[in-house]
PDB file of C-alpha atoms and ligand atoms in Angstrom:
ATOM      1  CA  MET X 692       9.590   3.768  25.071  1.00 43.00           C
ATOM      2  CA  SER X 693       8.365   3.078  28.472  1.00 58.00           C
ATOM      3  CA  GLY X 694       4.648   4.448  28.809  1.00 72.00           C
ATOM      4  CA  GLY X 695       2.769   6.010  26.516  1.00 83.00           C
ATOM      5  CA  PHE X 696       2.164   5.559  22.793  1.00 90.00           C
ATOM      6  CA  GLU X 697       2.570   7.287  19.594  1.00 94.00           C
ATOM      7  CA  LEU X 698      -0.251   8.523  17.531  1.00 97.00           C
ATOM      8  CA  THR X 699      -0.533   9.118  13.715  1.00 97.00           C
ATOM      9  CA  PHE X 700      -2.817  10.692  12.235  1.00 98.00           C
ATOM     10  CA  CYS X 701      -4.164   8.367   9.312  1.00 98.00           C
ATOM     11  CA  GLY X 702      -7.218  10.315   8.058  1.00 98.00           C
ATOM     12  CA  VAL X 703      -9.292  13.436   9.067  1.00 98.00           C
ATOM     13  CA  ARG X 704     -11.645  14.199   7.240  1.00 98.00           C
ATOM     14  CA  GLY X 705     -15.642  13.279   7.636  1.00 97.00           C
ATOM     15  CA  SER X 706     -17.983  12.690   5.840  1.00 95.00           C
ATOM     16  CA  PHE X 707     -16.342  11.270   2.337  1.00 97.00           C
ATOM     17  CA  PRO X 708     -12.706  11.477   0.665  1.00 97.00           C
ATOM     18  CA  VAL X 709     -11.940  14.835  -0.904  1.00 96.00           C
ATOM     19  CA  PRO X 710      -8.131  13.952  -2.301  1.00 92.00           C
ATOM     20  CA  GLY X 711      -6.003  16.746  -3.797  1.00 90.00           C
ATOM     21  CA  GLY X 712      -7.169  20.433  -4.981  1.00 91.00           C
ATOM     22  CA  ASP X 713      -7.303  22.673  -1.715  1.00 94.00           C
ATOM     23  CA  THR X 714      -7.077  19.632   0.791  1.00 95.00           C
ATOM     24  CA  ARG X 715      -3.826  18.834   0.407  1.00 96.00           C
ATOM     25  CA  ARG X 716      -1.830  20.126   2.952  1.00 97.00           C
ATOM     26  CA  TYR X 717      -4.244  18.791   6.208  1.00 98.00           C
ATOM     27  CA  GLY X 718      -5.349  15.236   3.703  1.00 98.00           C
ATOM     28  CA  GLY X 719      -8.871  14.062   2.186  1.00 97.00           C
ATOM     29  CA  ASN X 720      -8.958  10.663   3.947  1.00 98.00           C
ATOM     30  CA  THR X 721     -11.394   9.626   6.167  1.00 98.00           C
ATOM     31  CA  ALA X 722     -11.045   9.160   9.730  1.00 98.00           C
ATOM     32  CA  SER X 723      -8.788   6.705  11.008  1.00 98.00           C
ATOM     33  CA  LEU X 724      -5.643   7.187  13.800  1.00 98.00           C
ATOM     34  CA  LEU X 725      -3.040   4.707  14.477  1.00 97.00           C
ATOM     35  CA  LEU X 726      -1.844   3.866  18.104  1.00 96.00           C
ATOM     36  CA  GLU X 727       1.201   2.206  18.640  1.00 91.00           C
ATOM     37  CA  ALA X 728       2.235   1.570  22.290  1.00 83.00           C
ATOM     38  CA  ALA X 729       5.142  -0.971  22.704  1.00 75.00           C
ATOM     39  CA  GLY X 730       5.013  -2.692  19.207  1.00 74.00           C
ATOM     40  CA  ALA X 731       1.294  -3.359  19.339  1.00 81.00           C
ATOM     41  CA  PRO X 732      -0.644  -1.271  17.276  1.00 92.00           C
ATOM     42  CA  LEU X 733      -4.637  -0.139  17.364  1.00 95.00           C
ATOM     43  CA  VAL X 734      -6.465   1.188  15.409  1.00 98.00           C
ATOM     44  CA  LEU X 735      -9.136   3.454  16.284  1.00 98.00           C
ATOM     45  CA  ASP X 736     -11.907   3.865  12.977  1.00 98.00           C
ATOM     46  CA  ALA X 737     -11.615   2.903   9.764  1.00 98.00           C
ATOM     47  CA  GLY X 738     -12.412   5.441   7.368  1.00 98.00           C
ATOM     48  CA  THR X 739     -10.265   5.622   4.216  1.00 98.00           C
ATOM     49  CA  GLY X 740      -6.894   6.527   6.090  1.00 98.00           C
ATOM     50  CA  ILE X 741      -6.906   3.155   7.186  1.00 98.00           C
ATOM     51  CA  ILE X 742      -5.350   2.015   4.185  1.00 98.00           C
ATOM     52  CA  ARG X 743      -3.009   4.092   4.966  1.00 95.00           C
ATOM     53  CA  ALA X 744      -2.173   2.154   8.130  1.00 96.00           C
ATOM     54  CA  GLY X 745      -2.966  -1.069   6.785  1.00 96.00           C
ATOM     55  CA  ARG X 746       0.658  -0.200   4.258  1.00 93.00           C
ATOM     56  CA  GLN X 747       2.815   0.947   7.301  1.00 90.00           C
ATOM     57  CA  LEU X 748       1.738  -2.092   9.428  1.00 91.00           C
ATOM     58  CA  ALA X 749       1.901  -4.737   6.223  1.00 85.00           C
ATOM     59  CA  ALA X 750       5.405  -3.362   5.958  1.00 80.00           C
ATOM     60  CA  ARG X 751       6.169  -4.208   9.582  1.00 79.00           C
ATOM     61  CA  GLY X 752       5.109  -8.002  10.049  1.00 74.00           C
ATOM     62  CA  ALA X 753       2.740  -9.873  12.270  1.00 72.00           C
ATOM     63  CA  HIS X 754       1.361  -8.516  15.216  1.00 79.00           C
ATOM     64  CA  PRO X 755      -2.379  -8.822  16.625  1.00 91.00           C
ATOM     65  CA  ILE X 756      -3.809  -5.812  15.355  1.00 95.00           C
ATOM     66  CA  HIS X 757      -6.916  -4.338  17.026  1.00 96.00           C
ATOM     67  CA  VAL X 758      -9.292  -2.132  15.253  1.00 98.00           C
ATOM     68  CA  PHE X 759     -12.092   0.324  17.271  1.00 98.00           C
ATOM     69  CA  LEU X 760     -14.941   1.758  15.870  1.00 98.00           C
ATOM     70  CA  SER X 761     -16.555   4.402  16.768  1.00 98.00           C
ATOM     71  CA  HIS X 762     -19.465   3.583  15.029  1.00 96.00           C
ATOM     72  CA  LEU X 763     -21.058   2.197  11.091  1.00 95.00           C
ATOM     73  CA  HIS X 764     -21.274   5.512   9.465  1.00 96.00           C
ATOM     74  CA  SER X 765     -19.601   4.824   5.690  1.00 96.00           C
ATOM     75  CA  ASP X 766     -16.839   7.398   6.269  1.00 97.00           C
ATOM     76  CA  HIS X 767     -15.736   5.618   9.683  1.00 98.00           C
ATOM     77  CA  ILE X 768     -15.496   2.406   8.090  1.00 98.00           C
ATOM     78  CA  MET X 769     -15.279   2.568   4.210  1.00 96.00           C
ATOM     79  CA  GLY X 770     -11.889   1.667   4.336  1.00 97.00           C
ATOM     80  CA  LEU X 771     -11.880  -1.799   6.281  1.00 97.00           C
ATOM     81  CA  PRO X 772     -12.386  -3.434   2.765  1.00 95.00           C
ATOM     82  CA  PHE X 773      -8.732  -1.808   1.673  1.00 96.00           C
ATOM     83  CA  PHE X 774      -6.786  -2.310   4.971  1.00 96.00           C
ATOM     84  CA  ALA X 775      -4.077  -4.428   3.781  1.00 95.00           C
ATOM     85  CA  PRO X 776      -3.708  -7.219   7.286  1.00 95.00           C
ATOM     86  CA  LEU X 777      -6.822  -8.574   6.447  1.00 96.00           C
ATOM     87  CA  PHE X 778      -5.061  -9.992   3.571  1.00 94.00           C
ATOM     88  CA  ASP X 779      -1.625 -11.571   5.487  1.00 93.00           C
ATOM     89  CA  PRO X 780      -2.268 -14.956   6.148  1.00 93.00           C
ATOM     90  CA  ARG X 781       0.016 -14.367   9.124  1.00 92.00           C
ATOM     91  CA  GLN X 782      -2.230 -11.083  10.951  1.00 93.00           C
ATOM     92  CA  GLU X 783      -4.596 -11.064  13.728  1.00 94.00           C
ATOM     93  CA  VAL X 784      -6.954  -8.197  13.492  1.00 96.00           C
ATOM     94  CA  VAL X 785      -9.382  -8.112  15.856  1.00 97.00           C
ATOM     95  CA  LEU X 786     -12.023  -5.742  15.586  1.00 97.00           C
ATOM     96  CA  HIS X 787     -14.009  -3.752  18.244  1.00 98.00           C
ATOM     97  CA  TYR X 788     -17.685  -2.154  17.845  1.00 97.00           C
ATOM     98  CA  PRO X 789     -20.754  -0.860  19.082  1.00 96.00           C
ATOM     99  CA  GLU X 790     -23.422  -3.413  19.181  1.00 92.00           C
ATOM    100  CA  ASP X 791     -27.098  -3.290  20.163  1.00 80.00           C
ATOM    101  CA  GLY X 792     -28.488  -6.203  20.931  1.00 74.00           C
ATOM    102  CA  GLY X 793     -28.686  -8.636  17.544  1.00 79.00           C
ATOM    103  CA  SER X 794     -26.035  -9.363  15.080  1.00 81.00           C
ATOM    104  CA  ARG X 795     -26.661  -6.140  12.891  1.00 91.00           C
ATOM    105  CA  SER X 796     -23.308  -4.801  13.401  1.00 94.00           C
ATOM    106  CA  ARG X 797     -21.573  -7.664  12.503  1.00 94.00           C
ATOM    107  CA  ARG X 798     -23.314  -8.216   9.675  1.00 93.00           C
ATOM    108  CA  ALA X 799     -23.502  -4.507   8.229  1.00 93.00           C
ATOM    109  CA  LEU X 800     -19.593  -5.280   9.380  1.00 95.00           C
ATOM    110  CA  GLU X 801     -19.550  -8.210   6.981  1.00 94.00           C
ATOM    111  CA  ALA X 802     -21.696  -7.104   4.323  1.00 94.00           C
ATOM    112  CA  LEU X 803     -18.523  -5.017   2.858  1.00 94.00           C
ATOM    113  CA  PHE X 804     -16.881  -7.921   2.313  1.00 93.00           C
ATOM    114  CA  VAL X 805     -18.996  -9.945  -0.012  1.00 92.00           C
ATOM    115  CA  PRO X 806     -20.986  -9.531  -3.593  1.00 90.00           C
ATOM    116  CA  PRO X 807     -22.375  -7.029  -5.134  1.00 91.00           C
ATOM    117  CA  TYR X 808     -20.342  -4.623  -2.540  1.00 89.00           C
ATOM    118  CA  SER X 809     -16.785  -6.547  -2.980  1.00 87.00           C
ATOM    119  CA  PRO X 810     -15.855  -9.398  -5.395  1.00 87.00           C
ATOM    120  CA  ILE X 811     -13.870 -10.755  -2.414  1.00 85.00           C
ATOM    121  CA  THR X 812     -16.736 -12.801  -0.087  1.00 86.00           C
ATOM    122  CA  LEU X 813     -15.270 -13.442   3.565  1.00 87.00           C
ATOM    123  CA  ARG X 814     -13.227 -16.617   2.472  1.00 88.00           C
ATOM    124  CA  GLY X 815     -10.630 -13.561   0.958  1.00 91.00           C
ATOM    125  CA  ILE X 816     -10.013 -12.834   4.055  1.00 95.00           C
ATOM    126  CA  ARG X 817      -6.981 -14.423   5.178  1.00 95.00           C
ATOM    127  CA  ALA X 818      -5.895 -12.871   8.361  1.00 95.00           C
ATOM    128  CA  ARG X 819      -7.590 -14.708  11.787  1.00 95.00           C
ATOM    129  CA  LEU X 820     -10.420 -12.008  11.894  1.00 95.00           C
ATOM    130  CA  ARG X 821     -12.319 -12.074  15.139  1.00 96.00           C
ATOM    131  CA  PHE X 822     -15.599  -9.971  16.248  1.00 96.00           C
ATOM    132  CA  ALA X 823     -15.734  -8.068  19.711  1.00 97.00           C
ATOM    133  CA  PRO X 824     -18.825  -6.512  19.843  1.00 96.00           C
ATOM    134  CA  LEU X 825     -18.929  -4.384  22.585  1.00 96.00           C
ATOM    135  CA  ARG X 826     -22.452  -4.184  23.702  1.00 93.00           C
ATOM    136  CA  ALA X 827     -22.577  -2.074  26.868  1.00 93.00           C
ATOM    137  CA  ALA X 828     -23.169   1.536  27.136  1.00 93.00           C
ATOM    138  CA  ALA X 829     -19.584   2.056  29.167  1.00 96.00           C
ATOM    139  CA  GLY X 830     -17.064  -0.560  29.873  1.00 97.00           C
ATOM    140  CA  ALA X 831     -13.242  -1.863  29.275  1.00 98.00           C
ATOM    141  CA  VAL X 832     -11.112  -4.032  27.275  1.00 96.00           C
ATOM    142  CA  ALA X 833      -7.670  -4.894  28.008  1.00 94.00           C
ATOM    143  CA  LEU X 834      -4.939  -5.669  25.789  1.00 91.00           C
ATOM    144  CA  GLY X 835      -2.466  -7.198  27.413  1.00 81.00           C
ATOM    145  CA  ASN X 836       0.504  -4.955  26.567  1.00 81.00           C
ATOM    146  CA  GLY X 837      -0.046  -2.559  29.676  1.00 89.00           C
ATOM    147  CA  VAL X 838      -3.288  -0.640  27.014  1.00 93.00           C
ATOM    148  CA  GLU X 839      -6.563  -0.161  28.026  1.00 95.00           C
ATOM    149  CA  VAL X 840      -9.484   0.742  25.718  1.00 97.00           C
ATOM    150  CA  ALA X 841     -11.879   2.460  27.473  1.00 98.00           C
ATOM    151  CA  TYR X 842     -15.270   3.361  25.835  1.00 98.00           C
ATOM    152  CA  ARG X 843     -18.762   5.067  26.549  1.00 97.00           C
ATOM    153  CA  ARG X 844     -21.607   5.968  24.438  1.00 96.00           C
ATOM    154  CA  HIS X 845     -22.790   9.106  23.778  1.00 94.00           C
ATOM    155  CA  ASP X 846     -26.238   9.539  21.787  1.00 87.00           C
ATOM    156  CA  SER X 847     -26.358  12.573  19.910  1.00 83.00           C
ATOM    157  CA  HIS X 848     -25.066  11.187  16.943  1.00 79.00           C
ATOM    158  CA  PRO X 849     -27.956   9.758  14.365  1.00 75.00           C
ATOM    159  CA  CYS X 850     -28.984   6.091  14.627  1.00 75.00           C
ATOM    160  CA  LEU X 851     -27.001   4.364  16.850  1.00 77.00           C
ATOM    161  CA  GLY X 852     -25.169   7.024  19.092  1.00 85.00           C
ATOM    162  CA  VAL X 853     -21.388   6.112  19.186  1.00 95.00           C
ATOM    163  CA  LEU X 854     -18.663   5.459  21.336  1.00 97.00           C
ATOM    164  CA  LEU X 855     -15.911   7.660  22.910  1.00 98.00           C
ATOM    165  CA  TYR X 856     -12.767   6.040  23.879  1.00 98.00           C
ATOM    166  CA  ARG X 857     -10.219   6.381  26.428  1.00 98.00           C
ATOM    167  CA  VAL X 858      -6.745   4.685  25.226  1.00 96.00           C
ATOM    168  CA  ALA X 859      -3.964   4.304  28.598  1.00 95.00           C
ATOM    169  CA  ARG X 860      -0.740   3.142  29.346  1.00 93.00           C
ATOM    170  CA  GLY X 861       1.651   4.023  31.661  1.00 90.00           C
ATOM    171  CA  GLY X 862      -0.022   6.819  33.091  1.00 92.00           C
ATOM    172  CA  ARG X 863      -1.013   8.454  29.557  1.00 95.00           C
ATOM    173  CA  SER X 864      -4.000   8.976  28.112  1.00 96.00           C
ATOM    174  CA  LEU X 865      -5.816   9.823  24.622  1.00 97.00           C
ATOM    175  CA  VAL X 866      -9.758   9.967  24.101  1.00 98.00           C
ATOM    176  CA  TYR X 867     -11.154  10.123  20.717  1.00 98.00           C
ATOM    177  CA  ALA X 868     -14.504  11.510  20.876  1.00 98.00           C
ATOM    178  CA  THR X 869     -15.627  12.203  17.157  1.00 98.00           C
ATOM    179  CA  ASP X 870     -19.252  12.885  16.006  1.00 96.00           C
ATOM    180  CA  VAL X 871     -20.520  14.229  19.437  1.00 96.00           C
ATOM    181  CA  GLU X 872     -22.508  17.229  19.198  1.00 93.00           C
ATOM    182  CA  SER X 873     -22.825  18.869  22.158  1.00 92.00           C
ATOM    183  CA  PRO X 874     -24.053  22.060  22.092  1.00 91.00           C
ATOM    184  CA  ARG X 875     -24.159  22.678  25.735  1.00 91.00           C
ATOM    185  CA  VAL X 876     -21.135  21.277  26.349  1.00 95.00           C
ATOM    186  CA  PHE X 877     -20.408  17.591  27.599  1.00 96.00           C
ATOM    187  CA  ASP X 878     -22.380  16.020  30.288  1.00 96.00           C
ATOM    188  CA  ALA X 879     -20.903  15.520  33.680  1.00 97.00           C
ATOM    189  CA  GLY X 880     -20.539  11.767  32.433  1.00 96.00           C
ATOM    190  CA  THR X 881     -19.048  12.174  29.466  1.00 97.00           C
ATOM    191  CA  ARG X 882     -16.946  15.596  31.362  1.00 98.00           C
ATOM    192  CA  ALA X 883     -16.098  12.360  34.016  1.00 98.00           C
ATOM    193  CA  PHE X 884     -15.253   9.828  30.990  1.00 98.00           C
ATOM    194  CA  VAL X 885     -12.434  12.671  29.497  1.00 98.00           C
ATOM    195  CA  ALA X 886     -10.987  14.639  32.198  1.00 98.00           C
ATOM    196  CA  GLY X 887      -7.794  14.921  32.650  1.00 95.00           C
ATOM    197  CA  VAL X 888      -6.333  13.291  29.385  1.00 98.00           C
ATOM    198  CA  ASP X 889      -3.204  14.321  27.749  1.00 97.00           C
ATOM    199  CA  LEU X 890      -4.579  14.275  24.407  1.00 98.00           C
ATOM    200  CA  LEU X 891      -8.173  14.753  23.322  1.00 98.00           C
ATOM    201  CA  VAL X 892      -8.686  14.132  19.533  1.00 98.00           C
ATOM    202  CA  HIS X 893     -12.242  15.837  19.116  1.00 98.00           C
ATOM    203  CA  ASP X 894     -14.634  15.825  15.837  1.00 98.00           C
ATOM    204  CA  SER X 895     -14.968  19.297  14.426  1.00 98.00           C
ATOM    205  CA  GLN X 896     -16.623  19.744  11.447  1.00 96.00           C
ATOM    206  CA  TYR X 897     -18.708  22.882  11.468  1.00 95.00           C
ATOM    207  CA  PHE X 898     -17.599  26.385  11.294  1.00 95.00           C
ATOM    208  CA  GLU X 899     -20.321  27.831  13.768  1.00 93.00           C
ATOM    209  CA  ASN X 900     -22.501  29.924  11.409  1.00 90.00           C
ATOM    210  CA  ASP X 901     -22.684  26.720   8.201  1.00 92.00           C
ATOM    211  CA  TYR X 902     -23.376  24.863  12.137  1.00 91.00           C
ATOM    212  CA  VAL X 903     -26.632  27.656  12.582  1.00 88.00           C
ATOM    213  CA  GLY X 904     -27.117  27.967   8.853  1.00 86.00           C
ATOM    214  CA  ALA X 905     -26.611  32.119   9.244  1.00 78.00           C
ATOM    215  CA  PRO X 906     -26.187  34.117   6.430  1.00 61.00           C
ATOM    216  CA  ARG X 907     -23.346  34.243   3.963  1.00 50.00           C
ATOM    217  CA  ALA X 908     -23.090  37.704   4.271  1.00 44.00           C
ATOM    218  CA  ALA X 909     -22.785  37.445   7.985  1.00 41.00           C
ATOM    219  CA  ALA X 910     -19.593  35.397   7.888  1.00 44.00           C
ATOM    220  CA  GLY X 911     -17.136  37.900   8.997  1.00 45.00           C
ATOM    221  CA  LYS X 912     -18.844  38.144  12.069  1.00 45.00           C
ATOM    222  CA  THR X 913     -19.813  34.522  13.307  1.00 45.00           C
ATOM    223  CA  GLY X 914     -16.318  32.933  12.047  1.00 47.00           C
ATOM    224  CA  ARG X 915     -16.414  32.028   8.100  1.00 50.00           C
ATOM    225  CA  PRO X 916     -13.539  33.472   6.378  1.00 46.00           C
ATOM    226  CA  ALA X 917     -15.052  35.839   3.616  1.00 44.00           C
ATOM    227  CA  ARG X 918     -12.085  35.455   1.623  1.00 42.00           C
ATOM    228  CA  GLN X 919     -11.774  31.794   1.173  1.00 43.00           C
ATOM    229  CA  GLY X 920     -14.840  32.020  -2.384  1.00 39.00           C
ATOM    230  CA  THR X 921     -16.211  28.328  -1.529  1.00 44.00           C
ATOM    231  CA  ALA X 922     -19.850  29.816  -1.104  1.00 43.00           C
ATOM    232  CA  SER X 923     -21.634  28.038  -4.098  1.00 41.00           C
ATOM    233  CA  ARG X 924     -20.236  24.311  -1.998  1.00 55.00           C
ATOM    234  CA  TRP X 925     -22.591  25.149   0.785  1.00 58.00           C
ATOM    235  CA  PRO X 926     -26.240  24.048  -0.112  1.00 61.00           C
ATOM    236  CA  ALA X 927     -27.895  26.352   2.181  1.00 59.00           C
ATOM    237  CA  GLY X 928     -29.533  25.432   5.594  1.00 72.00           C
ATOM    238  CA  ALA X 929     -29.005  24.574   9.573  1.00 83.00           C
ATOM    239  CA  ARG X 930     -26.567  21.648  10.739  1.00 87.00           C
ATOM    240  CA  ARG X 931     -28.496  21.027  13.873  1.00 88.00           C
ATOM    241  CA  GLY X 932     -28.895  17.639  15.124  1.00 86.00           C
ATOM    242  CA  PHE X 933     -26.376  16.401  12.462  1.00 88.00           C
ATOM    243  CA  GLY X 934     -24.303  14.553  14.565  1.00 90.00           C
ATOM    244  CA  HIS X 935     -21.296  17.296  14.544  1.00 94.00           C
ATOM    245  CA  SER X 936     -19.696  20.037  16.421  1.00 95.00           C
ATOM    246  CA  THR X 937     -18.435  22.968  15.646  1.00 96.00           C
ATOM    247  CA  MET X 938     -14.882  24.218  16.724  1.00 97.00           C
ATOM    248  CA  THR X 939     -16.301  25.687  19.630  1.00 97.00           C
ATOM    249  CA  MET X 940     -17.736  22.913  20.811  1.00 97.00           C
ATOM    250  CA  ALA X 941     -14.460  21.320  20.789  1.00 98.00           C
ATOM    251  CA  ALA X 942     -12.742  23.835  22.387  1.00 98.00           C
ATOM    252  CA  ARG X 943     -15.188  24.333  24.918  1.00 98.00           C
ATOM    253  CA  ASN X 944     -15.189  20.591  25.958  1.00 98.00           C
ATOM    254  CA  ALA X 945     -11.375  20.675  26.064  1.00 98.00           C
ATOM    255  CA  ALA X 946     -11.520  23.530  28.425  1.00 98.00           C
ATOM    256  CA  ALA X 947     -14.242  21.893  30.772  1.00 98.00           C
ATOM    257  CA  CYS X 948     -12.574  18.228  30.312  1.00 98.00           C
ATOM    258  CA  GLY X 949      -9.084  20.099  31.559  1.00 98.00           C
ATOM    259  CA  VAL X 950      -7.151  18.031  28.945  1.00 98.00           C
ATOM    260  CA  GLY X 951      -3.491  18.868  27.891  1.00 97.00           C
ATOM    261  CA  ARG X 952      -4.136  19.399  24.137  1.00 98.00           C
ATOM    262  CA  LEU X 953      -6.950  19.429  21.894  1.00 98.00           C
ATOM    263  CA  TYR X 954      -6.576  18.155  18.114  1.00 98.00           C
ATOM    264  CA  LEU X 955      -9.126  19.373  15.610  1.00 98.00           C
ATOM    265  CA  PHE X 956     -10.613  16.089  13.558  1.00 98.00           C
ATOM    266  CA  HIS X 957     -13.487  15.330  11.304  1.00 98.00           C
ATOM    267  CA  TYR X 958     -13.313  18.204   8.819  1.00 98.00           C
ATOM    268  CA  ASP X 959     -15.933  19.036   6.845  1.00 96.00           C
ATOM    269  CA  PRO X 960     -14.775  17.772   2.963  1.00 96.00           C
ATOM    270  CA  ARG X 961     -15.899  21.539   1.625  1.00 94.00           C
ATOM    271  CA  TYR X 962     -13.414  23.112   3.928  1.00 96.00           C
ATOM    272  CA  SER X 963      -9.833  23.726   2.271  1.00 96.00           C
ATOM    273  CA  ASP X 964      -6.602  24.045   4.183  1.00 97.00           C
ATOM    274  CA  ALA X 965      -6.840  27.299   4.569  1.00 97.00           C
ATOM    275  CA  MET X 966     -10.126  27.442   6.348  1.00 97.00           C
ATOM    276  CA  LEU X 967      -8.589  24.693   8.764  1.00 97.00           C
ATOM    277  CA  GLU X 968      -5.857  27.592   9.771  1.00 98.00           C
ATOM    278  CA  GLU X 969      -8.944  29.733  10.090  1.00 97.00           C
ATOM    279  CA  MET X 970     -11.062  27.091  12.318  1.00 97.00           C
ATOM    280  CA  VAL X 971      -8.015  25.918  14.610  1.00 98.00           C
ATOM    281  CA  ARG X 972      -7.429  29.971  14.722  1.00 98.00           C
ATOM    282  CA  LEU X 973     -10.915  30.732  16.680  1.00 97.00           C
ATOM    283  CA  ALA X 974     -10.709  27.621  18.844  1.00 98.00           C
ATOM    284  CA  ARG X 975      -7.690  28.753  20.208  1.00 98.00           C
ATOM    285  CA  ARG X 976     -10.202  31.601  21.461  1.00 97.00           C
ATOM    286  CA  GLU X 977     -11.272  29.048  23.949  1.00 97.00           C
ATOM    287  CA  PHE X 978      -8.676  26.660  24.331  1.00 98.00           C
ATOM    288  CA  PRO X 979      -4.787  27.705  23.297  1.00 98.00           C
ATOM    289  CA  ARG X 980      -4.015  24.497  23.032  1.00 98.00           C
ATOM    290  CA  SER X 981      -5.808  23.505  20.018  1.00 98.00           C
ATOM    291  CA  TYR X 982      -4.159  22.177  17.202  1.00 98.00           C
ATOM    292  CA  LEU X 983      -5.175  21.011  13.840  1.00 98.00           C
ATOM    293  CA  ALA X 984      -4.816  17.092  12.968  1.00 98.00           C
ATOM    294  CA  ARG X 985      -3.043  16.577   9.747  1.00 98.00           C
ATOM    295  CA  GLU X 986      -2.861  13.222   7.637  1.00 98.00           C
ATOM    296  CA  GLY X 987       0.312  11.530   7.789  1.00 97.00           C
ATOM    297  CA  LYS X 988       1.294  13.752  11.074  1.00 97.00           C
ATOM    298  CA  SER X 989       2.677  12.444  14.410  1.00 97.00           C
ATOM    299  CA  VAL X 990       2.099  12.837  18.099  1.00 97.00           C
ATOM    300  CA  HIS X 991       4.212  11.396  20.943  1.00 94.00           C
ATOM    301  CA  ILE X 992       2.323  10.855  24.110  1.00 92.00           C
ATOM    302  CA  ARG X 993       4.927   9.596  26.482  1.00 83.00           C
ATOM    303  CA  ARG X 994       6.541   9.967  30.550  1.00 68.00           C
TER     304      ARG X 994
HETATM  305 ZN1  LIG K1255     -18.363  10.866  10.981  1.00 63.95          ZN
HETATM  306 ZN1  LIG K1256     -21.534   8.995  11.868  1.00 63.95          ZN
END
């Protein structure tokens, strides 16, 4: 491969895992993406999907593995204690994560491995593990194999916001933007960060009517399929301010930033496979090159 990389979706859900049943087609594991370029692996977020990525990477032998975390909400880190390369003494894992002063984030990550949450303790980690805090609101990390990872903070998500990542190699690029609620399209700085990438992965947690808390009777008009019969799964109430996007926000951001392709991602755990297919159909009204992230699917981004 002369440029670009290969992306594999390892976990595509938001909030909590929902294996089996009516989530089988698109998958029930939480957020994690595996990117590979010139034999060097890079992982974006460590939801339960990272367990699958870890199995793939363990089978391929030792490489430095760079893991970049968007933020530390549990759906983005809960797979980390089960990431196989951490327990292999041949491996080196570099953990990049937002750190907002002090060492609170590092302590929170270390806590995943110590009692009472886990029996293993930090000594059980056999790989060389390096913590690489990202303290600035924006910056870039060069990985040495022609891959550059730029990051930029976005503040709409509760607690400390999130980091967006832009991964570039050989003229090809991808932006990972999750948990970035933006009712009025991205601000100018974020648009400039995302502008022109080949592929945008953007959270798409809600249908519009669930976001605004519209009555269920209005579902047909506001975009949620009436046929799914899942009304009892949803407590009433708006989701504004939860920090998550709708498919329309994702599609409008994709259009505003002039990206090549949009992959919807970070689906609400209450949505069935059939509902996701309805979701992407609606997103295509705003941005025709919209697709659904599916667990296990690989996408080539190359020259
Ligand atoms: Zn999330
Ligand atoms: Zn979150």
